mmCIF file of C-alpha atoms in Angstrom:
data_model
loop_
_atom_site.group_PDB
_atom_site.id
_atom_site.type_symbol
_atom_site.label_atom_id
_atom_site.label_comp_id
_atom_site.label_asym_id
_atom_site.label_seq_id
_atom_site.Cartn_x
_atom_site.Cartn_y
_atom_site.Cartn_z
ATOM 1 C CA MET A 1 11.600 42.425 -97.507
ATOM 2 C CA THR A 2 10.854 42.804 -93.866
ATOM 3 C CA THR A 3 12.578 40.369 -91.183
ATOM 4 C CA THR A 4 11.814 42.112 -88.289
ATOM 5 C CA SER A 5 7.937 41.283 -88.714
ATOM 6 C CA ARG A 6 8.569 37.819 -89.062
ATOM 7 C CA GLN A 7 7.738 35.049 -86.333
ATOM 8 C CA ARG A 8 11.311 34.089 -85.218
ATOM 9 C CA ILE A 9 12.758 31.069 -83.227
ATOM 10 C CA SER A 10 15.038 31.650 -80.462
ATOM 11 C CA THR A 11 18.901 31.276 -80.850
ATOM 12 C CA ARG A 12 18.500 28.455 -78.078
ATOM 13 C CA THR A 13 15.927 26.746 -80.182
ATOM 14 C CA LEU A 14 17.846 27.085 -83.344
ATOM 15 C CA VAL A 15 21.075 25.557 -81.866
ATOM 16 C CA LEU A 16 19.520 22.739 -80.201
ATOM 17 C CA VAL A 17 17.629 21.826 -83.453
ATOM 18 C CA GLY A 18 21.032 22.341 -85.309
ATOM 19 C CA LEU A 19 22.653 19.909 -82.458
ATOM 20 C CA ALA A 20 19.980 17.230 -82.929
ATOM 21 C CA VAL A 21 20.053 16.961 -86.592
ATOM 22 C CA SER A 22 23.972 16.887 -86.428
ATOM 23 C CA LEU A 23 23.704 13.788 -83.852
ATOM 24 C CA VAL A 24 21.015 12.149 -86.138
ATOM 25 C CA LEU A 25 23.495 12.687 -89.232
ATOM 26 C CA ALA A 26 26.709 11.697 -87.197
ATOM 27 C CA GLY A 27 24.975 8.839 -85.070
ATOM 28 C CA ILE A 28 22.425 7.225 -87.520
ATOM 29 C CA ILE A 29 22.461 8.504 -91.141
ATOM 30 C CA SER A 30 26.544 8.132 -91.297
ATOM 31 C CA PHE A 31 26.163 4.273 -91.521
ATOM 32 C CA TYR A 32 24.527 4.777 -94.971
ATOM 33 C CA ALA A 33 27.639 7.021 -96.322
ATOM 34 C CA SER A 34 29.235 5.867 -99.402
ATOM 35 C CA GLY A 35 32.185 3.504 -98.623
ATOM 36 C CA HIS A 36 33.990 4.471 -101.693
ATOM 37 C CA PRO A 37 37.262 6.086 -101.442
ATOM 38 C CA ASP A 38 36.999 9.793 -101.474
ATOM 39 C CA GLY A 39 38.232 12.074 -104.388
ATOM 40 C CA LEU A 40 41.864 12.200 -103.379
ATOM 41 C CA GLU A 41 42.149 8.599 -102.267
ATOM 42 C CA PHE A 42 40.695 7.882 -105.642
ATOM 43 C CA VAL A 43 43.060 9.956 -107.628
ATOM 44 C CA ALA A 44 45.914 8.703 -105.413
ATOM 45 C CA HIS A 45 45.152 5.191 -106.447
ATOM 46 C CA LYS A 46 44.462 5.946 -109.896
ATOM 47 C CA LEU A 47 47.715 7.713 -110.367
ATOM 48 C CA GLY A 48 49.521 5.383 -108.205
ATOM 49 C CA PHE A 49 50.907 7.469 -105.317
ATOM 50 C CA ALA A 50 48.248 5.757 -102.438
ATOM 51 C CA ASP A 51 51.010 3.768 -101.326
ATOM 52 C CA SER A 52 53.230 6.712 -100.187
ATOM 53 C CA ALA A 53 50.540 7.254 -97.173
ATOM 54 C CA GLY A 54 52.167 6.083 -93.950
ATOM 55 C CA SER A 55 50.422 4.424 -90.907
ATOM 56 C CA HIS A 56 48.665 6.709 -88.637
ATOM 57 C CA VAL A 57 50.046 7.435 -85.130
ATOM 58 C CA SER A 58 46.354 7.563 -84.053
ATOM 59 C CA ASP A 59 45.650 4.112 -85.294
ATOM 60 C CA GLY A 60 45.392 3.123 -81.725
ATOM 61 C CA SER A 61 43.008 5.392 -80.962
ATOM 62 C CA PRO A 62 39.853 3.792 -79.573
ATOM 63 C CA VAL A 63 37.691 5.551 -82.195
ATOM 64 C CA ALA A 64 40.304 5.463 -85.178
ATOM 65 C CA GLY A 65 38.458 5.163 -88.332
ATOM 66 C CA TYR A 66 35.121 6.196 -87.150
ATOM 67 C CA GLY A 67 34.399 2.950 -85.061
ATOM 68 C CA VAL A 68 34.628 2.339 -81.188
ATOM 69 C CA GLN A 69 37.086 -0.455 -80.716
ATOM 70 C CA GLY A 70 35.372 -3.673 -78.939
ATOM 71 C CA VAL A 71 32.020 -2.585 -80.472
ATOM 72 C CA HIS A 72 31.377 -5.438 -83.203
ATOM 73 C CA ASN A 73 27.968 -4.094 -84.389
ATOM 74 C CA ALA A 74 28.934 -1.792 -87.375
ATOM 75 C CA ARG A 75 26.025 0.572 -86.910
ATOM 76 C CA LEU A 76 26.377 0.857 -83.490
ATOM 77 C CA SER A 77 29.937 1.156 -83.664
ATOM 78 C CA GLY A 78 30.027 3.925 -86.014
ATOM 79 C CA GLY A 79 27.102 5.607 -84.690
ATOM 80 C CA LEU A 80 28.754 6.109 -81.195
ATOM 81 C CA ALA A 81 32.084 7.196 -82.791
ATOM 82 C CA GLY A 82 29.903 9.784 -84.765
ATOM 83 C CA VAL A 83 28.162 11.080 -81.638
ATOM 84 C CA LEU A 84 31.506 11.031 -79.724
ATOM 85 C CA GLY A 85 32.986 13.288 -82.413
ATOM 86 C CA VAL A 86 29.936 15.677 -82.261
ATOM 87 C CA VAL A 87 30.304 16.059 -78.456
ATOM 88 C CA LEU A 88 34.131 16.654 -78.679
ATOM 89 C CA VAL A 89 34.155 19.243 -81.685
ATOM 90 C CA GLY A 90 31.272 20.690 -79.784
ATOM 91 C CA ALA A 91 32.906 21.122 -76.631
ATOM 92 C CA VAL A 92 36.345 22.316 -77.971
ATOM 93 C CA MET A 93 34.622 24.992 -80.304
ATOM 94 C CA TYR A 94 32.389 26.193 -77.377
ATOM 95 C CA ALA A 95 35.175 26.495 -75.037
ATOM 96 C CA LEU A 96 37.259 28.287 -77.727
ATOM 97 C CA THR A 97 34.261 30.831 -78.502
ATOM 98 C CA ARG A 98 34.139 31.529 -74.788
ATOM 99 C CA LEU A 99 37.836 32.178 -74.357
ATOM 100 C CA LEU A 100 37.833 34.405 -77.191
ATOM 101 C CA ARG A 101 34.810 36.607 -76.152
ATOM 102 C CA ARG A 102 36.217 36.762 -72.445
ATOM 103 C CA ARG A 103 39.546 38.110 -73.782
ATOM 104 C CA SER A 104 38.030 40.365 -76.324
ATOM 105 C CA SER A 105 35.809 42.086 -73.445
ATOM 106 C CA HIS A 106 38.692 43.247 -71.464
ATOM 107 C CA MET B 1 40.312 15.599 -99.128
ATOM 108 C CA HIS B 2 42.057 14.536 -95.958
ATOM 109 C CA VAL B 3 45.797 14.319 -96.812
ATOM 110 C CA PRO B 4 47.459 11.524 -94.993
ATOM 111 C CA ASP B 5 50.919 11.078 -93.462
ATOM 112 C CA GLY B 6 53.485 10.607 -96.172
ATOM 113 C CA PHE B 7 51.662 12.071 -99.443
ATOM 114 C CA LEU B 8 54.100 15.102 -98.837
ATOM 115 C CA ASP B 9 57.863 15.301 -97.724
ATOM 116 C CA ALA B 10 58.870 16.696 -94.542
ATOM 117 C CA PRO B 11 59.954 20.278 -95.883
ATOM 118 C CA THR B 12 56.460 20.858 -97.533
ATOM 119 C CA SER B 13 54.550 19.678 -94.411
ATOM 120 C CA LEU B 14 56.723 21.925 -92.228
ATOM 121 C CA ALA B 15 55.828 24.863 -94.550
ATOM 122 C CA THR B 16 52.239 23.991 -94.733
ATOM 123 C CA ALA B 17 52.264 23.902 -91.012
ATOM 124 C CA ALA B 18 53.813 27.276 -90.715
ATOM 125 C CA ILE B 19 51.097 28.756 -93.147
ATOM 126 C CA ALA B 20 48.420 26.754 -91.223
ATOM 127 C CA ALA B 21 49.839 28.296 -87.618
ATOM 128 C CA ALA B 22 49.933 31.935 -89.217
ATOM 129 C CA GLY B 23 46.413 31.556 -90.620
ATOM 130 C CA VAL B 24 44.994 30.267 -87.574
ATOM 131 C CA GLY B 25 46.890 32.958 -85.744
ATOM 132 C CA LEU B 26 45.308 35.496 -87.689
ATOM 133 C CA ALA B 27 41.908 33.844 -87.377
ATOM 134 C CA LEU B 28 42.255 34.006 -83.386
ATOM 135 C CA ARG B 29 42.368 37.720 -83.770
ATOM 136 C CA GLY B 30 39.956 38.225 -86.622
ATOM 137 C CA ALA B 31 37.050 35.871 -84.849
ATOM 138 C CA ARG B 32 36.924 38.365 -81.763
ATOM 139 C CA ARG B 33 35.499 40.877 -84.174
ATOM 140 C CA GLU B 34 32.879 38.298 -85.673
ATOM 141 C CA LEU B 35 31.684 36.603 -82.503
ATOM 142 C CA SER B 36 29.031 38.032 -80.361
ATOM 143 C CA ASP B 37 26.798 37.114 -77.714
ATOM 144 C CA ALA B 38 24.369 36.254 -80.341
ATOM 145 C CA THR B 39 26.536 34.559 -82.811
ATOM 146 C CA ALA B 40 28.926 32.475 -80.634
ATOM 147 C CA PRO B 41 26.566 29.594 -80.203
ATOM 148 C CA LEU B 42 26.051 29.467 -83.806
ATOM 149 C CA ALA B 43 30.073 28.930 -84.250
ATOM 150 C CA GLY B 44 29.761 25.721 -82.130
ATOM 151 C CA LEU B 45 26.833 24.592 -84.206
ATOM 152 C CA VAL B 46 28.664 25.116 -87.191
ATOM 153 C CA ALA B 47 31.731 23.129 -86.175
ATOM 154 C CA VAL B 48 29.544 20.441 -84.871
ATOM 155 C CA PHE B 49 27.571 20.364 -88.394
ATOM 156 C CA VAL B 50 30.654 20.217 -90.603
ATOM 157 C CA PHE B 51 31.970 17.315 -88.609
ATOM 158 C CA ALA B 52 28.732 15.293 -88.808
ATOM 159 C CA THR B 53 28.554 16.133 -92.405
ATOM 160 C CA GLN B 54 31.953 15.302 -93.156
ATOM 161 C CA MET B 55 31.176 11.683 -92.149
ATOM 162 C CA LEU B 56 28.473 11.586 -94.869
ATOM 163 C CA ASN B 57 30.189 10.502 -97.990
ATOM 164 C CA PHE B 58 28.075 10.790 -101.140
ATOM 165 C CA PRO B 59 28.639 8.527 -104.330
ATOM 166 C CA VAL B 60 29.796 10.775 -107.399
ATOM 167 C CA GLY B 61 30.226 7.748 -109.594
ATOM 168 C CA ALA B 62 32.920 5.105 -110.825
ATOM 169 C CA GLY B 63 33.627 4.101 -107.451
ATOM 170 C CA THR B 64 34.545 7.702 -106.044
ATOM 171 C CA SER B 65 32.917 9.559 -103.269
ATOM 172 C CA GLY B 66 32.932 12.997 -101.864
ATOM 173 C CA HIS B 67 32.068 14.658 -98.566
ATOM 174 C CA LEU B 68 31.430 18.351 -97.591
ATOM 175 C CA LEU B 69 34.344 20.485 -96.808
ATOM 176 C CA GLY B 70 32.232 23.063 -95.355
ATOM 177 C CA GLY B 71 34.518 25.985 -95.597
ATOM 178 C CA ALA B 72 32.034 28.457 -97.661
ATOM 179 C CA LEU B 73 29.092 27.061 -95.540
ATOM 180 C CA ALA B 74 31.007 28.383 -92.347
ATOM 181 C CA ALA B 75 32.212 31.509 -93.468
ATOM 182 C CA VAL B 76 28.998 32.550 -94.721
ATOM 183 C CA LEU B 77 27.232 31.562 -91.404
ATOM 184 C CA VAL B 78 29.572 32.713 -89.020
ATOM 185 C CA GLY B 79 32.329 34.861 -90.983
ATOM 186 C CA PRO B 80 35.511 33.492 -92.630
ATOM 187 C CA PHE B 81 37.704 34.049 -89.446
ATOM 188 C CA THR B 82 35.427 32.186 -87.282
ATOM 189 C CA ALA B 83 35.277 29.540 -90.119
ATOM 190 C CA THR B 84 38.920 28.916 -89.930
ATOM 191 C CA LEU B 85 38.817 28.226 -86.318
ATOM 192 C CA CYS B 86 35.720 25.894 -87.082
ATOM 193 C CA LEU B 87 37.359 23.660 -89.810
ATOM 194 C CA THR B 88 40.691 23.873 -87.558
ATOM 195 C CA VAL B 89 38.949 22.157 -84.417
ATOM 196 C CA VAL B 90 37.259 19.669 -86.811
ATOM 197 C CA LEU B 91 40.246 18.572 -88.460
ATOM 198 C CA LEU B 92 42.263 18.497 -85.099
ATOM 199 C CA ILE B 93 39.466 16.150 -83.358
ATOM 200 C CA GLN B 94 39.551 14.000 -86.840
ATOM 201 C CA GLY B 95 43.303 13.556 -86.918
ATOM 202 C CA LEU B 96 43.591 12.978 -83.143
ATOM 203 C CA ALA B 97 40.871 10.810 -82.466
ATOM 204 C CA PHE B 98 39.546 9.293 -85.388
ATOM 205 C CA ALA B 99 43.066 8.861 -87.337
ATOM 206 C CA ASP B 100 41.275 10.470 -90.333
ATOM 207 C CA GLY B 101 44.069 13.078 -91.973
ATOM 208 C CA GLY B 102 47.651 12.544 -91.106
ATOM 209 C CA LEU B 103 49.312 14.596 -88.067
ATOM 210 C CA THR B 104 52.082 15.590 -89.847
ATOM 211 C CA ALA B 105 49.718 16.414 -92.575
ATOM 212 C CA LEU B 106 47.556 18.371 -90.137
ATOM 213 C CA GLY B 107 49.198 21.796 -91.355
ATOM 214 C CA THR B 108 48.414 20.751 -94.905
ATOM 215 C CA ASN B 109 44.746 19.847 -94.213
ATOM 216 C CA ILE B 110 44.324 22.933 -92.282
ATOM 217 C CA THR B 111 45.744 24.853 -95.297
ATOM 218 C CA LEU B 112 43.465 23.248 -98.070
ATOM 219 C CA MET B 113 40.323 22.937 -95.864
ATOM 220 C CA GLY B 114 40.593 25.666 -93.413
ATOM 221 C CA LEU B 115 42.347 28.421 -95.283
ATOM 222 C CA VAL B 116 41.812 27.873 -99.196
ATOM 223 C CA GLY B 117 38.650 26.458 -98.907
ATOM 224 C CA VAL B 118 36.976 29.044 -96.361
ATOM 225 C CA TRP B 119 38.651 31.956 -98.094
ATOM 226 C CA VAL B 120 38.196 31.159 -101.579
ATOM 227 C CA GLY B 121 34.629 30.260 -100.826
ATOM 228 C CA TYR B 122 34.085 33.206 -99.038
ATOM 229 C CA ALA B 123 35.686 35.541 -101.627
ATOM 230 C CA VAL B 124 33.430 34.095 -104.212
ATOM 231 C CA PHE B 125 30.677 34.239 -102.096
ATOM 232 C CA ARG B 126 31.036 37.989 -101.939
ATOM 233 C CA ALA B 127 31.656 38.355 -105.590
ATOM 234 C CA ALA B 128 28.245 36.509 -106.320
ATOM 235 C CA ARG B 129 26.530 38.591 -103.545
ATOM 236 C CA ALA B 130 27.626 41.947 -105.349
ATOM 237 C CA VAL B 131 26.068 40.451 -108.814
ATOM 238 C CA LEU B 132 23.008 39.015 -107.354
ATOM 239 C CA PRO B 133 19.797 41.128 -106.323
ATOM 240 C CA ARG B 134 20.315 42.632 -102.705
ATOM 241 C CA ARG B 135 17.749 40.427 -100.676
ATOM 242 C CA THR B 136 18.043 37.578 -98.336
ATOM 243 C CA SER B 137 17.125 34.974 -100.832
ATOM 244 C CA SER B 138 20.245 35.730 -102.884
ATOM 245 C CA VAL B 139 22.670 34.731 -99.698
ATOM 246 C CA PRO B 140 22.003 30.647 -99.953
ATOM 247 C CA LEU B 141 22.465 30.977 -103.737
ATOM 248 C CA ALA B 142 25.649 33.005 -103.486
ATOM 249 C CA ALA B 143 26.937 30.378 -100.827
ATOM 250 C CA ALA B 144 26.391 27.799 -103.110
ATOM 251 C CA ILE B 145 28.574 29.261 -105.836
ATOM 252 C CA GLY B 146 31.251 29.914 -103.184
ATOM 253 C CA ALA B 147 31.056 26.300 -101.998
ATOM 254 C CA PHE B 148 31.037 25.100 -105.529
ATOM 255 C CA VAL B 149 34.298 26.743 -106.551
ATOM 256 C CA SER B 150 36.011 26.111 -103.120
ATOM 257 C CA VAL B 151 36.379 22.316 -103.673
ATOM 258 C CA PRO B 152 38.320 22.441 -106.879
ATOM 259 C CA ALA B 153 40.195 25.302 -105.574
ATOM 260 C CA ALA B 154 41.410 23.119 -102.715
ATOM 261 C CA ALA B 155 41.923 20.340 -105.143
ATOM 262 C CA LEU B 156 44.303 22.741 -107.072
ATOM 263 C CA ALA B 157 45.939 23.588 -103.935
ATOM 264 C CA PHE B 158 46.700 20.046 -103.033
ATOM 265 C CA SER B 159 48.219 19.559 -106.646
ATOM 266 C CA VAL B 160 50.383 22.599 -106.369
ATOM 267 C CA LEU B 161 51.840 20.944 -103.029
ATOM 268 C CA PHE B 162 52.074 17.741 -104.410
ATOM 269 C CA ALA B 163 54.242 19.230 -107.258
ATOM 270 C CA ILE B 164 56.471 20.670 -104.521
ATOM 271 C CA GLY B 165 57.084 17.814 -102.380
ATOM 272 C CA GLY B 166 54.960 14.870 -103.545
ATOM 273 C CA GLN B 167 56.368 11.648 -102.696
ATOM 274 C CA ALA B 168 55.737 10.415 -105.965
ATOM 275 C CA PRO B 169 56.944 11.481 -109.323
ATOM 276 C CA ILE B 170 53.279 12.330 -110.899
ATOM 277 C CA GLU B 171 53.001 14.944 -113.566
ATOM 278 C CA PHE B 172 51.397 18.228 -112.260
ATOM 279 C CA SER B 173 49.161 18.817 -115.080
ATOM 280 C CA THR B 174 47.859 15.196 -115.155
ATOM 281 C CA LEU B 175 47.252 15.220 -111.313
ATOM 282 C CA ALA B 176 45.702 18.933 -111.254
ATOM 283 C CA ALA B 177 43.290 17.973 -114.204
ATOM 284 C CA THR B 178 42.407 14.724 -112.280
ATOM 285 C CA MET B 179 41.970 16.175 -109.211
ATOM 286 C CA ILE B 180 39.995 19.360 -110.303
ATOM 287 C CA GLY B 181 37.884 17.156 -112.593
ATOM 288 C CA TRP B 182 36.500 14.818 -109.577
ATOM 289 C CA HIS B 183 36.463 17.755 -107.181
ATOM 290 C CA THR B 184 34.135 19.695 -109.580
ATOM 291 C CA LEU B 185 31.660 16.753 -109.281
ATOM 292 C CA ILE B 186 31.985 16.860 -105.458
ATOM 293 C CA GLY B 187 31.599 20.551 -105.576
ATOM 294 C CA LEU B 188 28.160 20.054 -106.806
ATOM 295 C CA GLY B 189 27.359 18.023 -103.642
ATOM 296 C CA GLU B 190 29.171 20.860 -101.468
ATOM 297 C CA ALA B 191 27.081 23.477 -103.292
ATOM 298 C CA THR B 192 23.611 21.513 -102.660
ATOM 299 C CA ILE B 193 24.273 20.898 -99.026
ATOM 300 C CA THR B 194 25.499 24.540 -98.579
ATOM 301 C CA PHE B 195 22.578 25.980 -100.115
ATOM 302 C CA LEU B 196 20.252 24.027 -97.982
ATOM 303 C CA ALA B 197 22.107 24.503 -94.869
ATOM 304 C CA VAL B 198 22.274 28.460 -95.465
ATOM 305 C CA ALA B 199 18.809 28.540 -96.692
ATOM 306 C CA SER B 200 17.293 27.094 -93.457
ATOM 307 C CA ILE B 201 19.008 29.247 -91.216
ATOM 308 C CA ALA B 202 18.479 32.506 -93.467
ATOM 309 C CA ALA B 203 14.739 31.646 -93.492
ATOM 310 C CA THR B 204 14.395 31.307 -89.739
ATOM 311 C CA ARG B 205 16.992 33.780 -88.374
ATOM 312 C CA PRO B 206 18.405 35.893 -91.178
ATOM 313 C CA ASP B 207 20.090 38.258 -88.557
ATOM 314 C CA LEU B 208 22.408 35.473 -87.295
ATOM 315 C CA VAL B 209 23.944 34.810 -90.797
ATOM 316 C CA TYR B 210 27.129 36.833 -91.003
ATOM 317 C CA GLY B 211 26.912 36.781 -94.900
ATOM 318 C CA ALA B 212 23.505 38.427 -94.710
ATOM 319 C CA ARG B 213 24.122 41.174 -91.968
ATOM 320 C CA ASP B 214 23.959 43.981 -94.525
ATOM 321 C CA LEU B 215 20.518 43.038 -95.709
ATOM 322 C CA VAL B 216 18.964 42.779 -92.234
ATOM 323 C CA ALA B 217 17.926 45.891 -90.518
ATOM 324 C CA SER B 218 17.292 44.472 -86.904
ATOM 325 C CA THR B 219 17.053 46.722 -83.891
ATOM 326 C CA HIS B 220 20.101 44.959 -82.715
ATOM 327 C CA ASP B 221 22.184 46.155 -85.767
ATOM 328 C CA LEU B 222 20.885 49.591 -85.638
ATOM 329 C CA GLU B 223 22.010 49.815 -81.968
ATOM 330 C CA VAL B 224 25.400 48.691 -82.787
ATOM 331 C CA ARG B 225 25.731 51.215 -85.630
ATOM 332 C CA THR B 226 24.755 53.955 -83.411
ATOM 333 C CA GLY B 227 27.313 52.870 -80.843
ATOM 334 C CA ALA B 228 29.996 52.589 -83.627
ATOM 335 C CA LEU B 229 29.171 55.891 -84.557
ATOM 336 C CA ALA B 230 28.831 57.622 -81.143
#
């Protein structure tokens, strides 16, 4: 199997397409995600230890629970929170990889 | 899978925080060897994709849902050390900004998803690669197998932690069986998403896929190898 002869897309294009897909998933598709408790929450309820969960120190965050405080449209609120998350995660990870590569080149 | 504050007692949370700190420390060293100018942008993309996909809970029946953990996916695409960093960044943002996963449980969540999920997923991926035919098309399949195993493995790790420092008297065997049972179902979703994501990048840019490096004889690789020998 030769891969060198195949028509390839640039890294830049690949990352931009991936970023666009992630923004659509977090900003739009996330609205349709299942609202049921996840595996751990479900098991915690079933076996009776869900109550031991404390309140979260970040509950006062303007985007706590994947919704923007003050935005009442659920679709918009969740979508904006998702887009903000994508931007935050991308920025932090990008900064971290830059830092690691600069240090390793010395 | 995000453990909230209060499930585990303080000593256990401190212990997992120490494990997570040690693991992330090692990952910061190891990731330098994995990251190159070509693959560094992919690391950012992988973290972003894992965050976005973790928002997409899929139903697994009986009023339960699951979401991607992303450890195996990240490890196959960018390498296990970098994958640990990707998951750590995702969990940090989720805990701090979105109140998802407790802050005293951050070490626990990094241990479960960023260490157990990533490294079990990657080890099973390598084992599957060793058995499957040596071609690029084996890579997404091996990644899916690693992803499938990584989810019940993380569920088992949680059960062990809960047996040590859980704030409720639950029988270990009951908890482990229930956790593993549901998370095996969630693992099927994990495997499907991982297969699709790895397959789409392996089809377009196999040279960027960490877990397929040995299969791709690009000119860049040859240069690197010659350089290493010289």
